Coordinates of C-alpha atoms in Angstrom, one line a residue:
X795 CA 68.7 144.5 100.8
X796 CA 67.7 146.4 97.6
X797 CA 71.1 146.0 95.9
X798 CA 71.6 142.4 96.9
X799 CA 69.0 140.7 94.6
X800 CA 71.0 139.8 91.6
X801 CA 74.1 137.9 92.4
X802 CA 73.9 134.8 94.6
X803 CA 73.5 131.3 93.3
X804 CA 70.9 128.8 94.4
X805 CA 71.7 127.0 97.6
X806 CA 74.5 128.9 99.3
X807 CA 75.5 129.9 102.7
X808 CA 76.7 133.5 102.5
X809 CA 78.7 135.2 105.2
X810 CA 78.3 138.9 104.6
X811 CA 80.2 141.7 106.1
X812 CA 79.4 145.1 104.5
X813 CA 82.3 147.4 103.9
X814 CA 82.5 150.9 102.6
X815 CA 85.1 152.5 100.4
X816 CA 88.5 153.6 101.8
X817 CA 88.1 156.4 104.2
X818 CA 89.6 159.9 104.7
X819 CA 92.5 160.5 107.0
X820 CA 90.3 160.6 110.0
X821 CA 89.9 156.9 110.1
X822 CA 92.8 154.5 109.3
X823 CA 90.6 151.6 108.2
X824 CA 88.1 151.1 105.4
X825 CA 84.8 153.0 105.1
X826 CA 83.3 156.5 104.7
X827 CA 81.3 156.3 107.9
X828 CA 78.2 157.6 106.1
X829 CA 75.6 154.8 106.6
X830 CA 75.1 151.1 107.2
X831 CA 76.2 150.5 103.5
X832 CA 79.4 152.5 103.8
X833 CA 80.4 152.5 107.5
X834 CA 83.8 152.8 109.1
X835 CA 84.9 149.2 109.7
X836 CA 86.7 148.7 113.0
X837 CA 89.2 145.8 113.1
X838 CA 91.5 146.9 116.0
X839 CA 91.3 148.5 119.4
X840 CA 93.2 151.5 118.0
X841 CA 90.5 152.0 115.4
X842 CA 87.9 151.8 118.1
X843 CA 89.8 154.7 119.7
X844 CA 89.5 156.6 116.4
X845 CA 85.8 157.0 116.8
X846 CA 86.8 160.2 118.6
X847 CA 87.9 161.6 115.2
X848 CA 84.3 161.5 113.9
X849 CA 81.6 161.4 116.5
X850 CA 78.8 161.5 114.0
X851 CA 80.0 158.5 111.9
X852 CA 78.5 155.1 111.4
X853 CA 80.8 152.3 112.7
X854 CA 80.7 148.6 112.7
X855 CA 83.0 145.9 114.1
X856 CA 84.5 143.7 111.4
X857 CA 85.6 141.0 113.9
X858 CA 86.1 140.3 117.5
X859 CA 88.7 142.7 119.1
X860 CA 91.2 141.9 121.8
X861 CA 92.3 145.1 123.5
X862 CA 94.8 143.5 125.9
X863 CA 97.5 145.9 126.7
X864 CA 95.9 148.9 124.9
X865 CA 95.5 152.0 127.0
X866 CA 92.0 153.1 125.9
X867 CA 90.8 156.7 126.6
X868 CA 87.0 157.1 126.9
X869 CA 85.3 158.6 123.9
X870 CA 83.1 161.7 123.5
X871 CA 84.3 163.5 126.6
X872 CA 82.9 167.0 125.8
X873 CA 81.1 166.5 122.4
X874 CA 78.4 163.8 122.4
X875 CA 78.7 160.8 120.1
X876 CA 75.6 161.1 117.8
X877 CA 76.5 158.3 115.3
X878 CA 76.0 154.6 115.3
X879 CA 78.2 151.8 116.6
X880 CA 77.0 148.4 115.5
X881 CA 79.1 145.5 116.8
X882 CA 77.5 143.0 114.4
X883 CA 77.4 140.5 117.3
X884 CA 81.1 140.8 117.9
X885 CA 83.0 140.8 121.2
X886 CA 85.5 143.4 122.6
X887 CA 87.8 141.6 125.0
X888 CA 89.9 143.0 127.9
X889 CA 89.0 146.7 127.2
X890 CA 90.6 148.8 130.0
X891 CA 89.2 152.3 129.9
X892 CA 90.8 155.3 131.7
X893 CA 87.4 156.4 133.2
X894 CA 83.6 156.6 132.9
X895 CA 83.2 153.9 130.2
X896 CA 83.4 153.5 126.4
X897 CA 81.5 156.8 125.8
X898 CA 81.1 159.6 128.3
X899 CA 78.4 161.5 126.3
X900 CA 75.9 160.3 123.7
X901 CA 73.0 162.2 122.1
X902 CA 70.8 160.8 119.4
X903 CA 73.2 157.8 119.1
X904 CA 72.6 154.1 118.4
X905 CA 74.8 151.5 120.1
X906 CA 74.0 147.8 119.5
X907 CA 75.1 144.2 119.1
X908 CA 78.2 144.3 121.3
X909 CA 79.6 142.0 124.0
X910 CA 82.3 143.3 126.3
X911 CA 84.2 140.5 128.0
X912 CA 86.4 141.4 131.0
X913 CA 88.2 144.7 131.2
X914 CA 87.5 147.5 133.6
X915 CA 86.9 151.2 134.1
X916 CA 87.1 153.4 137.2
X917 CA 84.3 155.8 137.6
X918 CA 83.9 158.5 140.2
X919 CA 80.4 159.4 139.1
X920 CA 78.5 158.9 135.8
X921 CA 79.9 155.7 134.5
X922 CA 78.9 152.6 132.6
X923 CA 80.4 149.9 130.4
X924 CA 79.1 151.5 127.3
X925 CA 77.8 155.0 128.1
X926 CA 78.2 157.3 131.2
X927 CA 75.5 159.9 130.2
X928 CA 73.0 159.1 127.4
X929 CA 70.5 161.4 125.9
X930 CA 68.0 160.1 123.2
X931 CA 70.2 157.1 122.8
X932 CA 69.1 153.6 121.6
X933 CA 71.1 150.8 123.3
X934 CA 70.1 147.2 122.3
X935 CA 71.7 143.8 122.5
X936 CA 74.5 145.0 124.7
X937 CA 76.2 142.7 127.2
X938 CA 79.1 143.3 129.6
X939 CA 81.1 141.4 132.2
X940 CA 83.3 144.5 132.8
X941 CA 84.4 145.7 136.3
X942 CA 83.2 149.2 137.0
X943 CA 85.2 150.2 140.1
X944 CA 85.6 153.0 142.6
X945 CA 83.3 153.2 145.6
X946 CA 82.5 156.9 145.4
X947 CA 80.3 158.6 142.9
X948 CA 76.6 158.2 142.0
X949 CA 74.8 157.4 138.7
X950 CA 76.7 154.4 137.6
X951 CA 75.3 151.5 135.7
X952 CA 76.5 148.2 134.3
X953 CA 75.4 149.3 130.8
X954 CA 74.8 153.0 131.1
X955 CA 75.1 155.5 134.0
X956 CA 72.4 158.0 133.3
X957 CA 69.5 158.0 130.7
X958 CA 67.4 161.0 129.6
X959 CA 65.1 162.0 126.8
X960 CA 64.1 159.0 124.7
X961 CA 67.0 156.8 125.7
X962 CA 66.3 153.1 126.1
X963 CA 68.0 149.8 126.9
X964 CA 66.7 146.6 125.5
X965 CA 67.7 142.9 125.2
X966 CA 70.9 143.5 127.3
X967 CA 72.6 142.0 130.3
X968 CA 75.3 142.6 132.9
X969 CA 77.4 139.9 134.5
X970 CA 80.3 141.9 135.8
X971 CA 81.1 143.8 139.0
X972 CA 80.0 147.3 139.7
X973 CA 80.7 149.5 142.7
X974 CA 79.2 152.8 143.5
X975 CA 77.5 155.2 145.9
X976 CA 73.9 156.3 145.6
X977 CA 71.9 155.5 142.5
X978 CA 74.0 152.7 141.1
X979 CA 72.3 150.0 139.1
X980 CA 73.3 146.7 137.4
X981 CA 71.9 148.0 134.1
X982 CA 71.3 151.7 134.6
X983 CA 72.3 154.2 137.2
X984 CA 69.5 156.6 136.8
X985 CA 66.5 157.2 134.5
X986 CA 65.2 160.8 134.4
X987 CA 62.4 161.1 131.9
X988 CA 59.1 159.4 131.2
X989 CA 60.3 158.4 127.7
X990 CA 63.2 156.3 129.0
X991 CA 62.8 152.6 129.3
X992 CA 64.5 149.3 130.1
X993 CA 63.1 146.1 128.6
X994 CA 63.9 142.4 128.2
X995 CA 67.2 142.6 130.2
X996 CA 68.8 140.9 133.2
X997 CA 71.6 141.1 135.7
X998 CA 73.6 138.1 137.0
X999 CA 76.6 140.2 138.2
X1000 CA 77.6 141.6 141.5
X1001 CA 76.6 145.0 142.9
X1002 CA 78.9 146.5 145.6
X1003 CA 76.9 149.4 147.1
X1004 CA 78.6 152.1 149.1
X1005 CA 75.4 154.2 149.6
X1006 CA 71.7 153.8 149.6
X1007 CA 69.2 153.6 146.7
X1008 CA 71.1 151.1 144.6
X1009 CA 69.4 148.2 142.7
X1010 CA 70.5 145.3 140.5
X1011 CA 68.6 146.7 137.5
X1012 CA 68.3 150.5 138.2
X1013 CA 69.4 152.7 141.0
X1014 CA 67.4 155.9 140.6
X1015 CA 64.2 155.0 138.8
X1016 CA 62.9 158.6 138.7
X1017 CA 60.8 158.2 135.6
X1018 CA 60.1 155.9 132.6
X1019 CA 59.2 152.3 132.5
X1020 CA 60.9 149.0 133.3
X1021 CA 59.4 145.7 132.0
X1022 CA 60.4 142.1 131.4
X1023 CA 63.5 142.2 133.5
X1024 CA 65.0 140.0 136.2
X1025 CA 67.9 139.8 138.7
X1026 CA 69.7 136.7 139.9
X1027 CA 72.9 138.4 140.8
X1028 CA 74.5 139.2 144.2
X1029 CA 74.3 142.4 146.2
X1030 CA 77.5 142.4 148.3
X1031 CA 76.2 145.1 150.6
X1032 CA 78.1 144.4 153.8
X1033 CA 76.3 146.6 156.4
X1034 CA 74.9 149.0 153.8
X1035 CA 71.1 149.2 153.8
X1036 CA 68.3 150.5 151.7
X1037 CA 69.2 148.5 148.6
X1038 CA 66.7 146.9 146.2
X1039 CA 66.8 143.7 144.4
X1040 CA 65.7 145.4 141.2
X1041 CA 65.3 149.2 142.0
X1042 CA 66.9 151.5 144.5
X1043 CA 64.6 154.5 144.4
X1044 CA 61.3 153.9 142.6
X1045 CA 59.0 156.7 141.2
X1046 CA 57.7 155.0 138.0
X1047 CA 56.3 151.8 136.6
X1048 CA 57.8 148.3 136.9
X1049 CA 56.0 145.4 135.3
X1050 CA 56.3 141.7 134.3
X1051 CA 59.5 141.2 136.2
X1052 CA 61.1 139.2 139.0
X1053 CA 63.8 139.3 141.6
X1054 CA 66.0 136.5 142.8
X1055 CA 68.7 138.8 144.2
X1056 CA 71.0 137.4 146.8
X1057 CA 71.9 139.9 149.5
X1058 CA 75.3 138.6 150.9
X1059 CA 75.5 141.3 153.6
X1060 CA 72.9 142.4 156.1
X1061 CA 69.4 141.5 155.0
X1062 CA 67.5 143.9 157.2
X1063 CA 66.3 147.3 155.8
X1064 CA 66.5 146.2 152.2
X1065 CA 63.8 145.4 149.7
X1066 CA 63.4 142.2 147.6
X1067 CA 62.4 144.4 144.7
X1068 CA 62.7 148.1 145.7
X1069 CA 64.6 149.9 148.5
X1070 CA 62.6 153.1 148.6
X1071 CA 59.2 153.2 147.0
X1072 CA 58.5 156.9 146.6
X1073 CA 55.6 156.6 144.1
X1074 CA 56.4 153.5 142.0
X1075 CA 53.7 151.2 140.6
X1076 CA 54.0 147.5 140.2
X1077 CA 52.2 145.0 137.8
X1078 CA 52.9 141.3 137.5
X1079 CA 56.0 141.5 139.7
X1080 CA 57.4 138.5 141.5
X1081 CA 60.2 137.8 143.9
X1082 CA 61.8 134.7 145.4
X1083 CA 61.1 135.1 149.1
X1084 CA 63.7 132.6 150.2
X1085 CA 66.6 133.8 148.1
X1086 CA 66.1 137.5 148.7
X1087 CA 65.6 136.9 152.4
X1088 CA 64.2 140.4 153.1
X1089 CA 61.3 141.4 155.2
X1090 CA 59.4 143.2 152.4
X1091 CA 59.2 143.6 148.7
X1092 CA 59.8 147.3 149.2
X1093 CA 61.8 148.4 152.2
X1094 CA 60.1 151.7 153.0
X1095 CA 58.0 154.4 151.5
X1096 CA 54.7 153.8 149.8
X1097 CA 53.2 150.4 150.2
X1098 CA 53.9 148.1 147.2
X1099 CA 52.4 144.7 146.3
X1100 CA 53.7 141.8 144.3
X1101 CA 53.8 138.0 144.4
X1102 CA 56.2 136.2 146.7
X1103 CA 57.2 132.6 145.6
X1104 CA 59.4 129.9 147.1
X1105 CA 58.4 130.9 150.6
X1106 CA 60.4 128.8 153.0
X1107 CA 62.3 127.2 150.1
X1108 CA 59.1 125.4 149.1
X1109 CA 59.5 125.9 145.3
X1110 CA 63.2 126.7 144.5
X1111 CA 62.8 126.1 140.8
X1112 CA 59.7 128.3 140.3
X1113 CA 61.6 130.6 137.8
X1114 CA 63.8 127.9 136.3
X1115 CA 63.3 126.1 133.0
X1116 CA 59.9 127.7 132.7
X1117 CA 58.1 129.9 130.3
X1118 CA 54.5 129.9 131.7
X1119 CA 54.7 130.9 135.3
X1120 CA 54.2 134.5 136.1
X1121 CA 55.7 136.9 135.1
X1122 CA 56.8 134.7 132.1
X1123 CA 53.2 134.8 130.7
X1124 CA 54.0 138.3 129.5
X1125 CA 57.4 137.5 128.0
X1126 CA 58.2 136.6 124.3
X1127 CA 59.8 133.2 124.4
X1128 CA 59.6 132.7 120.7
X1129 CA 61.8 135.6 119.6
X1130 CA 63.5 137.2 122.6
X1131 CA 63.9 134.8 125.5
X1132 CA 64.6 131.1 125.9
X1133 CA 64.4 128.8 128.8
X1134 CA 67.5 127.1 130.3
X1135 CA 67.9 124.6 133.1
X1136 CA 68.3 127.7 135.4
X1137 CA 66.9 131.1 134.8
X1138 CA 65.9 132.2 131.3
X1139 CA 68.4 133.9 129.0
X1140 CA 68.2 136.1 125.9
X1141 CA 68.4 134.4 122.6
X1142 CA 70.7 137.0 121.2
X1143 CA 73.5 136.1 123.6
X1144 CA 74.2 132.9 121.6
X1145 CA 75.0 135.0 118.5
X1146 CA 78.3 136.1 120.1
X1147 CA 79.6 132.5 120.4
X1148 CA 82.0 131.1 117.8
X1149 CA 80.5 128.5 115.6
X1150 CA 80.9 125.1 117.4
X1151 CA 83.3 122.6 115.9
X1152 CA 85.6 125.0 114.0
X1153 CA 88.9 123.0 113.8
X1154 CA 92.0 123.6 115.8
X1155 CA 90.1 125.3 118.6
X1156 CA 88.8 128.0 116.4
X1157 CA 92.1 128.6 114.5
X1158 CA 91.2 126.8 111.3
X1159 CA 94.0 128.4 109.2
X1160 CA 96.5 127.5 111.9
X1161 CA 98.1 131.0 112.2
X1162 CA 98.0 131.2 116.0
X1163 CA 95.0 133.5 116.2
X1164 CA 91.4 132.6 116.5
X1165 CA 89.6 133.2 113.1
X1166 CA 86.9 135.2 114.8
X1167 CA 89.4 137.8 115.9
X1168 CA 90.6 138.5 112.3
X1169 CA 88.7 140.6 109.8
X1170 CA 90.4 139.1 106.8
X1171 CA 89.7 135.4 107.8
X1172 CA 86.4 133.6 107.6
X1173 CA 85.6 130.0 108.4
X1174 CA 82.3 128.4 107.3
X1175 CA 80.8 125.0 106.9
X1176 CA 81.1 123.9 103.3
X1177 CA 77.7 122.8 102.1
X1178 CA 79.3 120.7 99.4
X1179 CA 81.6 118.6 101.6
X1180 CA 80.0 119.1 105.1
X1181 CA 83.5 120.0 106.4
X1182 CA 85.0 123.5 107.0
X1183 CA 86.4 125.9 104.4
X1184 CA 88.6 128.9 105.3
X1185 CA 89.1 132.0 103.2
X1186 CA 92.1 134.3 104.1
X1187 CA 92.9 137.4 102.2
X1188 CA 95.8 139.9 102.4
X1189 CA 93.0 142.6 102.1
X1190 CA 89.9 143.1 104.1
X1191 CA 87.2 140.5 103.5
X1192 CA 83.7 141.8 102.6
X1193 CA 81.8 138.7 101.4
X1194 CA 82.5 135.0 101.3
X1195 CA 80.1 132.5 99.7
X1196 CA 80.3 128.7 99.6
X1197 CA 78.5 127.6 96.5
X1198 CA 77.0 124.2 95.7
X1199 CA 78.0 123.4 92.2
X1200 CA 77.0 119.8 91.8
X1201 CA 74.4 120.1 89.0
X1202 CA 74.3 120.3 85.3
X1203 CA 73.4 123.1 82.9
X1204 CA 74.3 124.9 79.7
X1205 CA 76.9 127.1 81.3
X1206 CA 78.7 124.3 83.3
X1207 CA 82.4 123.7 83.2
X1208 CA 82.6 120.8 80.8
X1209 CA 85.0 118.0 81.8
X1210 CA 85.7 119.5 85.2
X1211 CA 84.3 118.4 88.5
X1212 CA 84.3 120.5 91.7
X1213 CA 84.5 118.2 94.7
X1214 CA 84.9 121.0 97.2
X1215 CA 82.4 123.3 95.7
X1216 CA 83.3 126.9 94.9
X1217 CA 83.9 130.2 96.6
X1218 CA 82.6 133.6 95.6
X1219 CA 84.1 136.4 97.5
X1220 CA 84.6 140.2 97.6
X1221 CA 87.6 142.0 99.2
X1222 CA 88.6 145.6 99.6
X1223 CA 92.1 146.9 98.9
X1224 CA 93.7 150.0 97.6
X1225 CA 92.9 150.4 93.9
X1226 CA 95.2 148.3 91.7
X1227 CA 96.4 146.1 94.6
X1228 CA 97.5 142.6 93.9
X1229 CA 96.0 140.5 96.8
X1230 CA 97.1 137.1 98.0
X1231 CA 94.3 134.7 98.5
X1232 CA 94.7 131.6 100.7
X1233 CA 92.0 129.0 100.9
X1234 CA 91.8 125.9 103.2
X1235 CA 89.5 123.1 102.3
X1236 CA 89.1 120.5 105.1
X1237 CA 88.8 117.0 103.7
X1238 CA 90.7 114.5 101.7
X1239 CA 91.6 115.9 98.3
X1240 CA 94.6 115.0 96.1
X1241 CA 96.3 118.3 95.3
X1242 CA 98.3 116.9 92.4
X1243 CA 95.0 116.1 90.6
X1244 CA 93.4 119.5 91.1
X1245 CA 93.7 123.0 89.5
X1246 CA 92.1 126.3 90.6
X1247 CA 89.5 127.4 88.2
X1248 CA 87.9 130.9 87.8
X1249 CA 84.4 131.6 86.5
X1250 CA 83.8 135.0 84.9
X1251 CA 80.1 135.0 85.9
X1252 CA 78.9 134.2 82.4
X1253 CA 80.0 131.0 80.5
X1254 CA 83.8 131.2 80.6
X1255 CA 86.0 129.1 83.0
X1256 CA 89.8 129.5 83.1
X1257 CA 92.6 128.0 85.1
X1258 CA 94.1 130.5 87.6
X1259 CA 97.7 131.1 86.7
X1260 CA 100.3 130.6 89.4
X1261 CA 98.0 129.0 91.8
X1262 CA 99.7 126.5 94.2
X1263 CA 97.8 123.5 95.7
X1264 CA 99.2 121.4 98.4
X1265 CA 98.1 118.8 101.0
X1266 CA 98.7 119.8 104.6
X1267 CA 97.5 118.6 108.0
X1268 CA 96.0 120.9 110.6
X1269 CA 95.2 119.6 114.1
X1270 CA 95.4 116.1 112.7
X1271 CA 92.9 116.7 109.9
X1272 CA 93.7 116.6 106.1
X1273 CA 93.5 120.0 104.4
X1274 CA 93.8 121.2 100.8
X1275 CA 95.7 124.5 100.9
X1276 CA 95.4 126.8 97.9
X1277 CA 97.4 130.0 97.4
X1278 CA 97.1 132.4 94.4
X1279 CA 97.1 136.1 93.6
X1280 CA 94.5 138.4 92.0
X1281 CA 94.9 142.0 90.9
X1282 CA 92.2 144.6 91.3
X1283 CA 91.0 145.4 87.8
X1284 CA 92.9 142.4 86.4
X1285 CA 91.5 139.5 84.3
X1286 CA 90.4 137.5 87.4
X1287 CA 88.5 140.5 88.9
X1288 CA 84.9 140.0 88.0
X1289 CA 84.2 143.6 86.8
X1290 CA 87.9 144.2 85.8
X1291 CA 87.8 147.7 87.3
X1292 CA 90.7 149.0 89.4
X1293 CA 88.2 150.4 91.9
X1294 CA 89.6 148.9 95.1
X1295 CA 87.0 146.1 95.1
X1296 CA 88.0 142.6 94.0
X1297 CA 85.2 140.2 93.1
X1298 CA 85.8 136.7 91.9
X1299 CA 84.4 133.1 91.9
X1300 CA 86.8 130.2 92.0
X1301 CA 87.1 126.6 93.0
X1302 CA 89.4 123.6 92.9
X1303 CA 88.5 121.5 89.9
X1304 CA 89.5 118.0 88.8
X1305 CA 89.7 117.2 85.1
X1306 CA 88.2 114.0 83.9
X1307 CA 86.9 112.9 80.5
X1308 CA 83.9 111.3 82.0
X1309 CA 83.1 114.0 84.5
X1310 CA 79.6 115.3 84.5
X1311 CA 79.0 118.9 83.5
X1312 CA 79.4 120.8 86.7
X1313 CA 80.1 124.4 87.4
X1314 CA 78.8 127.7 88.7
X1315 CA 76.7 129.0 85.9
X1316 CA 74.1 126.2 86.3
X1317 CA 73.2 127.7 89.6
X1318 CA 71.7 130.8 88.2
X1319 CA 67.9 131.3 88.1
X1320 CA 66.2 133.9 86.1
X1321 CA 63.9 135.1 88.8
X1322 CA 63.7 138.0 91.2
X1323 CA 62.3 135.9 94.1
X1324 CA 64.5 136.0 97.2
X1325 CA 63.9 133.7 100.2
X1326 CA 66.0 134.6 103.2
X1327 CA 66.2 133.0 106.7
X1328 CA 68.7 135.1 108.7
X1329 CA 70.8 133.8 111.5
X1330 CA 73.9 135.1 113.2
X1331 CA 76.7 132.9 114.5
X1332 CA 80.1 134.0 116.0
X1333 CA 79.2 137.5 115.2
X1334 CA 78.8 136.9 111.5
X1335 CA 75.5 137.2 109.6
X1336 CA 74.6 133.9 107.8
X1337 CA 72.0 134.2 105.1
X1338 CA 70.4 131.4 103.2
X1339 CA 69.4 132.8 99.9
X1340 CA 67.5 130.9 97.2
X1341 CA 66.5 131.5 93.5
X1342 CA 68.6 134.5 93.0
X1343 CA 71.4 135.6 90.6
X1344 CA 74.9 136.2 91.8
X1345 CA 75.2 139.7 90.4
X1346 CA 73.1 140.8 93.3
X1347 CA 76.1 141.4 95.4
X1348 CA 77.8 143.8 93.0
X1349 CA 77.7 147.5 93.8

């Protein structure tokens, strides 16, 4: 945040997507792939495939991605991925992978903040939605409803197949279907080292075991720690036995967890929590005796102890809508978990949902594509009007700010009022590009009485030449549509540098002799104090920033 402190006016909602400079030939999109400030920015499924061109790069998703019809080949087949893939709370939909999962090998990598909806991958051994074989890899806030198919093959997991070194999974979930032979798990297939861990995760999906020692969280729990997890999914085991509600083969420590796994096949010779307890230890572990319908918490091996609840269906809601019963007394319900009418869920899952109420079923610019699946379209609640405003660019959108301009000050735009507020934005194009900007302001505005005004960041306001304003209707709602062009390095570009980055501040103004002095300049405050409350909605970071100067967002 060091370089962000100078440029944002008081009282804004800022939707920030960080882009790098145009990349080398290895990547077709924007970015240099060097860090979180200059990443490769992925906007399509084909660009997701291009991760193979630089397995050490830093990648982020600029929007949701629909991979329908794209024949995706798994990444990092022989050389491990050692970079970062940050989904920025975006979704990859209908990803069909040739085999193993998104990555086959990772080492020293970070994969985070991604939701995979639907899609499938066959795996004949070592497979997972995200990684087949992970070494020293951090995996957080990952969610999948993918189908991981093929009955044969061991070491498959809903998130990752095999973990070694310091690999860990946190704040993740699996709600898809996974099939496999021995050591298949709903989250992880196998954990090999004491420094591996699974925390704050759950499975609601279906496990189809075709061999022993499978579990709805981990199949082969050979080392490491598992804590603060639960299962409420289904084990469709047919006549297969020696399956565990949480763990297949346990040789390490499970704590603060519960099982409400539903065995839909034979219920004999299975464990409510663990199938084969070789040398596992258990602390603050619970299971729903009625739902699991198994003879013991651990099927065979060393004796294990835990707490059985809902015996004889006496308390079917013990784990539901509750944050105080064991094992919840050890969970963080302020920051990580939240209660629901059913079992608890992770707070981070809501961050992948589109903002509720976006007009036209999420397609507020009415181009036939949901706004959240377009990297150059952003829709946000306008704090001036309370309705929605859309910014669409012919280039890649980096930053979009809705500013509240209803105040007075020495640098206000005299004799102009701004009934829809103003927009500050930054886009990336090739140097010298002339970009087309289209803005949609939901609400009742008379286009014939408005002009688009530009503020240079100091005291000068000008009317944008060639801007067209018209009144249209989208999904039965009145909308002011504005279209104009801006050239990188031209008069409207804030720094007037042909550097591939266009910055400007604009808004529809109405001229009236009696108008109060309103504008953008009056929002500046000469202070370095920055107050931020960060949220994320529909995969976009939303920051509330106060008492700062707009120049903070300049590079």
